[in-house]
PDB file of C-alpha atoms and ligand atoms in Angstrom:
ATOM      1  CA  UNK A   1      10.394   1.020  23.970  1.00  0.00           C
ATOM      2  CA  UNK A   2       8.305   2.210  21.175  1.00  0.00           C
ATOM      3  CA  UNK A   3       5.961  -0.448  19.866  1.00  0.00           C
ATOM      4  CA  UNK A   4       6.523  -2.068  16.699  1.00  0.00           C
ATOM      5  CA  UNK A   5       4.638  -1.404  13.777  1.00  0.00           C
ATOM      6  CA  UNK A   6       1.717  -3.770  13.059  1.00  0.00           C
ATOM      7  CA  UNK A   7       2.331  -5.966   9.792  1.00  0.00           C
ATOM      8  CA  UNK A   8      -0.157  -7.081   7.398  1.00  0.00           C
ATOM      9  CA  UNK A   9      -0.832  -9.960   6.003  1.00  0.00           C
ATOM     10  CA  UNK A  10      -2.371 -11.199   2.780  1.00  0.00           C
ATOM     11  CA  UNK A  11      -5.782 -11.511   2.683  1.00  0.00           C
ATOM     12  CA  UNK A  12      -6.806 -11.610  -0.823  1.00  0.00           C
ATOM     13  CA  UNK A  13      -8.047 -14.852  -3.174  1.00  0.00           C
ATOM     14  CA  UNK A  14      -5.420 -17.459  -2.399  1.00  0.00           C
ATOM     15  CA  UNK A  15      -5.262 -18.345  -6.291  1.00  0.00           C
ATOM     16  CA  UNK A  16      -3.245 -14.971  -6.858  1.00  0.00           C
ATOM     17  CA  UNK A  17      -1.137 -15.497  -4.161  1.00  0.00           C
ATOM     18  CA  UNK A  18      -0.520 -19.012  -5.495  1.00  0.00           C
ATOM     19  CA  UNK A  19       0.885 -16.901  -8.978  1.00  0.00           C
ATOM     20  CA  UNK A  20       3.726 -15.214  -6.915  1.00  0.00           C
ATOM     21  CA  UNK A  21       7.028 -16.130  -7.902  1.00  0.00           C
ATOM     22  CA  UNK A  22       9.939 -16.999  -6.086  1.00  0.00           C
ATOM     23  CA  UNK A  23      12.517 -14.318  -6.115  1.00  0.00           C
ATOM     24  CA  UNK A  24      10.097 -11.743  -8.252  1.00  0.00           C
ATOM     25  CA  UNK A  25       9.532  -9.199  -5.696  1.00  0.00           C
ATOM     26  CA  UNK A  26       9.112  -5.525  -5.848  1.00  0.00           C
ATOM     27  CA  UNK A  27      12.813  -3.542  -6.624  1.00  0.00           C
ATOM     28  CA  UNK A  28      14.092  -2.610  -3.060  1.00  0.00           C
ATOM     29  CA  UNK A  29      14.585   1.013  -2.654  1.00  0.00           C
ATOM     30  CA  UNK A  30      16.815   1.618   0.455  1.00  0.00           C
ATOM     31  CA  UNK A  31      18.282   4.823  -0.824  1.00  0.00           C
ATOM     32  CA  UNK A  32      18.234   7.805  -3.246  1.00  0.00           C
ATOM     33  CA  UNK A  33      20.554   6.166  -5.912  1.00  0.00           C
ATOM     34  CA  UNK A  34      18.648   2.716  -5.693  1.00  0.00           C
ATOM     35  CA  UNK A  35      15.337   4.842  -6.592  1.00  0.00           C
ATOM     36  CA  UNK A  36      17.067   6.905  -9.504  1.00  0.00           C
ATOM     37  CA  UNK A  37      18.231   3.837 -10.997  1.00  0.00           C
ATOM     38  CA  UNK A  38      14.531   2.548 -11.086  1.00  0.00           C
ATOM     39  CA  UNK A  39      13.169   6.068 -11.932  1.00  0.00           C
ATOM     40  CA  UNK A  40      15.547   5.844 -15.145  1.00  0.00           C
ATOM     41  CA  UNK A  41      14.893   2.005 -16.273  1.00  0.00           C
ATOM     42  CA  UNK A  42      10.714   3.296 -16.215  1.00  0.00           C
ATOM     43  CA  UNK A  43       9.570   4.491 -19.240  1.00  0.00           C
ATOM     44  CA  UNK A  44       8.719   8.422 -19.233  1.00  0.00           C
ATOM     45  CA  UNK A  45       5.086   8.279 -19.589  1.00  0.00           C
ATOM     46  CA  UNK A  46       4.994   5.862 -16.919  1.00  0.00           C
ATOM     47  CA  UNK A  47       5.831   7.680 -14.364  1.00  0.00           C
ATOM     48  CA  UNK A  48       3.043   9.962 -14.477  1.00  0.00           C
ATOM     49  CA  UNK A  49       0.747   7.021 -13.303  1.00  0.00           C
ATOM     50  CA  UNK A  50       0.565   5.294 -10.196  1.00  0.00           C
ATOM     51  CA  UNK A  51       3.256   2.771  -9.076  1.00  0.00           C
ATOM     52  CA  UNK A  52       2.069  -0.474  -6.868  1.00  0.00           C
ATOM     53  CA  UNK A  53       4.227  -0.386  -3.862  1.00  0.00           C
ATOM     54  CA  UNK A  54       4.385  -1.746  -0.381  1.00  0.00           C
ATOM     55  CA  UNK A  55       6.551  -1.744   2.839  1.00  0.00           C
ATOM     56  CA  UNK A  56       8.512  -4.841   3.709  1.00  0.00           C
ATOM     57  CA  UNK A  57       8.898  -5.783   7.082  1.00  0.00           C
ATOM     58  CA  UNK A  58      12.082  -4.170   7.141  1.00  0.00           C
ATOM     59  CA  UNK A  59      10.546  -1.064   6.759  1.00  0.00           C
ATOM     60  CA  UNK A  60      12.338  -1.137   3.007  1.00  0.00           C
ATOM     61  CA  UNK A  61       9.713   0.229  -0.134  1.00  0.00           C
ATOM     62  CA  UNK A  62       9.440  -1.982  -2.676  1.00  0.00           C
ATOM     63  CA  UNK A  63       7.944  -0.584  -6.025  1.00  0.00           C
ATOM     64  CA  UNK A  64       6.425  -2.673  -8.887  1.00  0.00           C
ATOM     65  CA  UNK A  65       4.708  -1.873 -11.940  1.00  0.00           C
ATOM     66  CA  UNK A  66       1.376  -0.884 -12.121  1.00  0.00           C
ATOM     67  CA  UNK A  67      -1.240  -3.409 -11.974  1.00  0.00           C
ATOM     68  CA  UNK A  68       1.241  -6.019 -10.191  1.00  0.00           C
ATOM     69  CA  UNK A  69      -0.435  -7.512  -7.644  1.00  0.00           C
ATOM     70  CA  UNK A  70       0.656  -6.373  -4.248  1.00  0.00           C
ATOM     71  CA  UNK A  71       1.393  -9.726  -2.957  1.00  0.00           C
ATOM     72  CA  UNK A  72       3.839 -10.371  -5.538  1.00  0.00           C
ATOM     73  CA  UNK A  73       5.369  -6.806  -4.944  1.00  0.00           C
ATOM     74  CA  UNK A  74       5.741  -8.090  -1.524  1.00  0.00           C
ATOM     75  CA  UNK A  75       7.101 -11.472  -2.862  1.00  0.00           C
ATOM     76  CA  UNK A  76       4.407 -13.579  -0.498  1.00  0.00           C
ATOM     77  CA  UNK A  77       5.678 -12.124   2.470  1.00  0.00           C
ATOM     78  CA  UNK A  78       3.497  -9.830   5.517  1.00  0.00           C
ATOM     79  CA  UNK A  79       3.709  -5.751   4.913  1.00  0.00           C
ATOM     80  CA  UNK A  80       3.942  -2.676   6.922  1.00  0.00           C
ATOM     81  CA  UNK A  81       2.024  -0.660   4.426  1.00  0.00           C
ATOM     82  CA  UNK A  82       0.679  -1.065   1.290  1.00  0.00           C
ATOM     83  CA  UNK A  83      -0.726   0.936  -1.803  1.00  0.00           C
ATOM     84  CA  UNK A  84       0.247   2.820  -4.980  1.00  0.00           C
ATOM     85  CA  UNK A  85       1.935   5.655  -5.414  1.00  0.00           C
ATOM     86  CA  UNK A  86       3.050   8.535  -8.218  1.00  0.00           C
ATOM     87  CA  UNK A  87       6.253  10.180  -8.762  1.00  0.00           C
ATOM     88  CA  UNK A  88       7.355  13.541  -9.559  1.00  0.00           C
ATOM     89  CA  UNK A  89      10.283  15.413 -10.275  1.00  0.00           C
ATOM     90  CA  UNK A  90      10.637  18.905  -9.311  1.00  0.00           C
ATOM     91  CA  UNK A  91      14.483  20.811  -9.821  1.00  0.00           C
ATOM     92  CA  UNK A  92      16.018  17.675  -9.566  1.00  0.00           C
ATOM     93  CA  UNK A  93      13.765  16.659  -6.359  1.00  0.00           C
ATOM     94  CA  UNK A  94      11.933  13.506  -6.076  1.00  0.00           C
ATOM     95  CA  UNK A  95       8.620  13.790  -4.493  1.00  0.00           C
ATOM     96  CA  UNK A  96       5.716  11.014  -3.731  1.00  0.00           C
ATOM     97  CA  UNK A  97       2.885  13.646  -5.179  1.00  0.00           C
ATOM     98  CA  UNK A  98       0.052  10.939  -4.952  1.00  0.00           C
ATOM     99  CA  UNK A  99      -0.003   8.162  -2.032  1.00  0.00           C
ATOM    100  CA  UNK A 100      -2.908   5.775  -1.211  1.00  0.00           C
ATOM    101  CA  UNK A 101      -3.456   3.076   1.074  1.00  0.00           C
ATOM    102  CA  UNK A 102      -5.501   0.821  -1.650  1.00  0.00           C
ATOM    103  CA  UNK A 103      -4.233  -2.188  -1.465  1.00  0.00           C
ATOM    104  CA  UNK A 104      -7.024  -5.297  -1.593  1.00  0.00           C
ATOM    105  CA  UNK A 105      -4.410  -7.840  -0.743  1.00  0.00           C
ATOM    106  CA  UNK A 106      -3.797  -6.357   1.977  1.00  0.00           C
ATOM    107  CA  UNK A 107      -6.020  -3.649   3.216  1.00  0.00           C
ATOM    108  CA  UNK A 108      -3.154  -1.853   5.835  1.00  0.00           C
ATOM    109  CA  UNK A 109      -5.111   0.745   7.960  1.00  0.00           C
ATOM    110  CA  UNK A 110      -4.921   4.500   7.364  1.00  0.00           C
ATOM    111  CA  UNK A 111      -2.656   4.312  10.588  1.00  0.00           C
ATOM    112  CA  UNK A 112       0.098   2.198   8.709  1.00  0.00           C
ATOM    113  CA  UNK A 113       1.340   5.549   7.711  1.00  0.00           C
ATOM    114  CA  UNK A 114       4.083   6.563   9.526  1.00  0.00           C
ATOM    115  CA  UNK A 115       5.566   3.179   8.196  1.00  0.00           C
ATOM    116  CA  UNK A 116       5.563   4.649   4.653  1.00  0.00           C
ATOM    117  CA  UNK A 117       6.774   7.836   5.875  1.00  0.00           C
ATOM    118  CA  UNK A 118      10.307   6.544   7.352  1.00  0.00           C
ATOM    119  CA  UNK A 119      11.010   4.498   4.094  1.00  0.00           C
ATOM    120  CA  UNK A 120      10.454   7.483   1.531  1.00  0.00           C
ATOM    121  CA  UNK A 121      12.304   9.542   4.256  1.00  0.00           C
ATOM    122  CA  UNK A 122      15.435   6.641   4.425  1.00  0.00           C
ATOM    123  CA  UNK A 123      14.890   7.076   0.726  1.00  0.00           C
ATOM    124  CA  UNK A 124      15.701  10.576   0.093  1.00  0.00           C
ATOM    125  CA  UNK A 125      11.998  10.983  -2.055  1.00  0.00           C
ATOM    126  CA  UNK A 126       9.809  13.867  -0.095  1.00  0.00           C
ATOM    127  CA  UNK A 127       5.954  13.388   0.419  1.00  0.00           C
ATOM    128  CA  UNK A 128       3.220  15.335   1.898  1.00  0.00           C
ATOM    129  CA  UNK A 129       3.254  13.802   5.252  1.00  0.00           C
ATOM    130  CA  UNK A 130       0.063  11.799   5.275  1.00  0.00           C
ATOM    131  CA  UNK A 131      -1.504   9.421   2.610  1.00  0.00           C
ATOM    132  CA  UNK A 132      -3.164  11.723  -0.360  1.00  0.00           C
ATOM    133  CA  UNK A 133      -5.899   9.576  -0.714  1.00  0.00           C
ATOM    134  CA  UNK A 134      -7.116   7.127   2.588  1.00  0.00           C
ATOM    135  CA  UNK A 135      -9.247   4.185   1.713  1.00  0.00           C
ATOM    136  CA  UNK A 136     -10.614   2.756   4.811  1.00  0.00           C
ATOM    137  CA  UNK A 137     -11.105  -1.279   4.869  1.00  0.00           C
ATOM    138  CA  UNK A 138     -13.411  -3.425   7.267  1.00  0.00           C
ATOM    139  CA  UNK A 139     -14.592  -6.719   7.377  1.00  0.00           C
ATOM    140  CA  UNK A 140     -18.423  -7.076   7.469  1.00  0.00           C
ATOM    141  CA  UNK A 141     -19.155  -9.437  10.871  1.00  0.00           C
ATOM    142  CA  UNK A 142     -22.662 -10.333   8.846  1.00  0.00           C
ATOM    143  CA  UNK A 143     -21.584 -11.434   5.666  1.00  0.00           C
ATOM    144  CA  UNK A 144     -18.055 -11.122   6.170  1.00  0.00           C
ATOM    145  CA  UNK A 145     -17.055  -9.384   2.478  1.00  0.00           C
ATOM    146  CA  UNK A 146     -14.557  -6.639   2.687  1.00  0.00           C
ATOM    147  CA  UNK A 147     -15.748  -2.923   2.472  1.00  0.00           C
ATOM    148  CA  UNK A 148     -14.305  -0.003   1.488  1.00  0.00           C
ATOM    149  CA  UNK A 149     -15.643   2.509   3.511  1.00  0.00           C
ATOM    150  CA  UNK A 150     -17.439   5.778   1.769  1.00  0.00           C
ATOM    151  CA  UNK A 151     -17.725   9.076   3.198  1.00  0.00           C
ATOM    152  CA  UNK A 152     -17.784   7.828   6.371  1.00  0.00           C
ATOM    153  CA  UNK A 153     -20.674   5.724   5.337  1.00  0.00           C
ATOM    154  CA  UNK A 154     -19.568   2.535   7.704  1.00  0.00           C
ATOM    155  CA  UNK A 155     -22.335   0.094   6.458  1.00  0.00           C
ATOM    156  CA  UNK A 156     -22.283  -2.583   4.264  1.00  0.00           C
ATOM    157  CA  UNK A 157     -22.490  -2.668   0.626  1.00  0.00           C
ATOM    158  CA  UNK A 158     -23.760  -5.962   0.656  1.00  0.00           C
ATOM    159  CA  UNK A 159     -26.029  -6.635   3.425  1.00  0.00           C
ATOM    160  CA  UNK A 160     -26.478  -3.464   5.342  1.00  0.00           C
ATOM    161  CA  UNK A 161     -25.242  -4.746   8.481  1.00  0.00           C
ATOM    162  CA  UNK A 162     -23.353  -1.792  10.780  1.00  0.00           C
ATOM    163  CA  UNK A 163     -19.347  -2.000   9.670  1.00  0.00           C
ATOM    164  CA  UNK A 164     -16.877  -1.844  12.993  1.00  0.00           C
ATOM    165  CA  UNK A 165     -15.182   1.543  13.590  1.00  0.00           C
ATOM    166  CA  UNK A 166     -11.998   0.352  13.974  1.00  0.00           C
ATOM    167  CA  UNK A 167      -9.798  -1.481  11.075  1.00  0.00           C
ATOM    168  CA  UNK A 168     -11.018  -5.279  11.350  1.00  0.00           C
ATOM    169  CA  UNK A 169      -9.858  -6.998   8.165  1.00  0.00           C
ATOM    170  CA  UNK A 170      -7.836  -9.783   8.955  1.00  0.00           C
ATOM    171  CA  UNK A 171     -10.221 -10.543  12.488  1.00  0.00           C
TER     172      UNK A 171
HETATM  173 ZN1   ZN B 201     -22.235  -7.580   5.021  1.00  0.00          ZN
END
């Protein structure tokens, strides 16, 4: 049986998750026609900018606005992936032309791609096969503030202590 996908959850300041409202998730985009109906509603010039979105635990993307707050995108709930993403249309073909893990909420490894990959696949929008941009996350064990991870550079920011190799965030 293949394993399930890990989900992620929130792990940012509890007084943003405490904005989320009921019922004000991210749109669900299950299909082709569900994402051309959002595509159409945006305005033109917003599509050329990044879109937050993240990966219910149904494995359904769910795009917001940018600048909402991933946890509302997600409506509260745990993710498989999370990040933002850009749009474009080529000869009547949607593609995902910029894709990034960055999601401070909640930090999903680099490996929570393949997640991402079968919901723009069930949605009919092509992508490059791998995130555009990875942002790596870990949790410092000394001062415990969350890194992001520089060329490689995996010590911290704030205290210099020696940052875990493998994704630690929610320890
Ligand atoms: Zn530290």
């Amino acid at each position: 049986m293949p394993a399930l996908p890990r989900s992620y959850r929130y792990v940012g300041p509890s007084d943003i998750r405490a904005r989320v409202q009921p019922g004000g998730a991210g749109q669900r985009i299950s299909c082709l026609a569900d994402f051309e109906r959002w595509a159409a509603a945006q305005p033109a010039l917003d599509m050329a900018d990044p879109f937050t979105f993240v990966i219910d635990t149904t494995g359904v993307l769910r795009l917001a606005p940018r600048r909402s707050e991933h946890v509302a995108c997600a409506g509260g709930e745990p993710v498989l992936s999370a990040g933002e993403m850009t749009f474009g249309n080529e000869s009547g073909r949607w593609t995902a032309t910029e894709i990034t893990n960055h999601s401070t909420g909640y930090c999903p490894d680099t490996s929570s791609w393949p997640a991402v990959a079968e919901a723009l696949d069930r949605a009919g929008i092509n992508h490059a096969g791998d995130f555009t941009q990875h942002v790596v996350f870990r949790r410092c064990h000394g001062c415990h503030e969350l890194n992001i991870v520089r060329e490689a550079d995996f010590v911290c920011v704030f205290c210099d202590t020696d940052l875990p190799r493998r994704w630690n965030v929610d320890g």
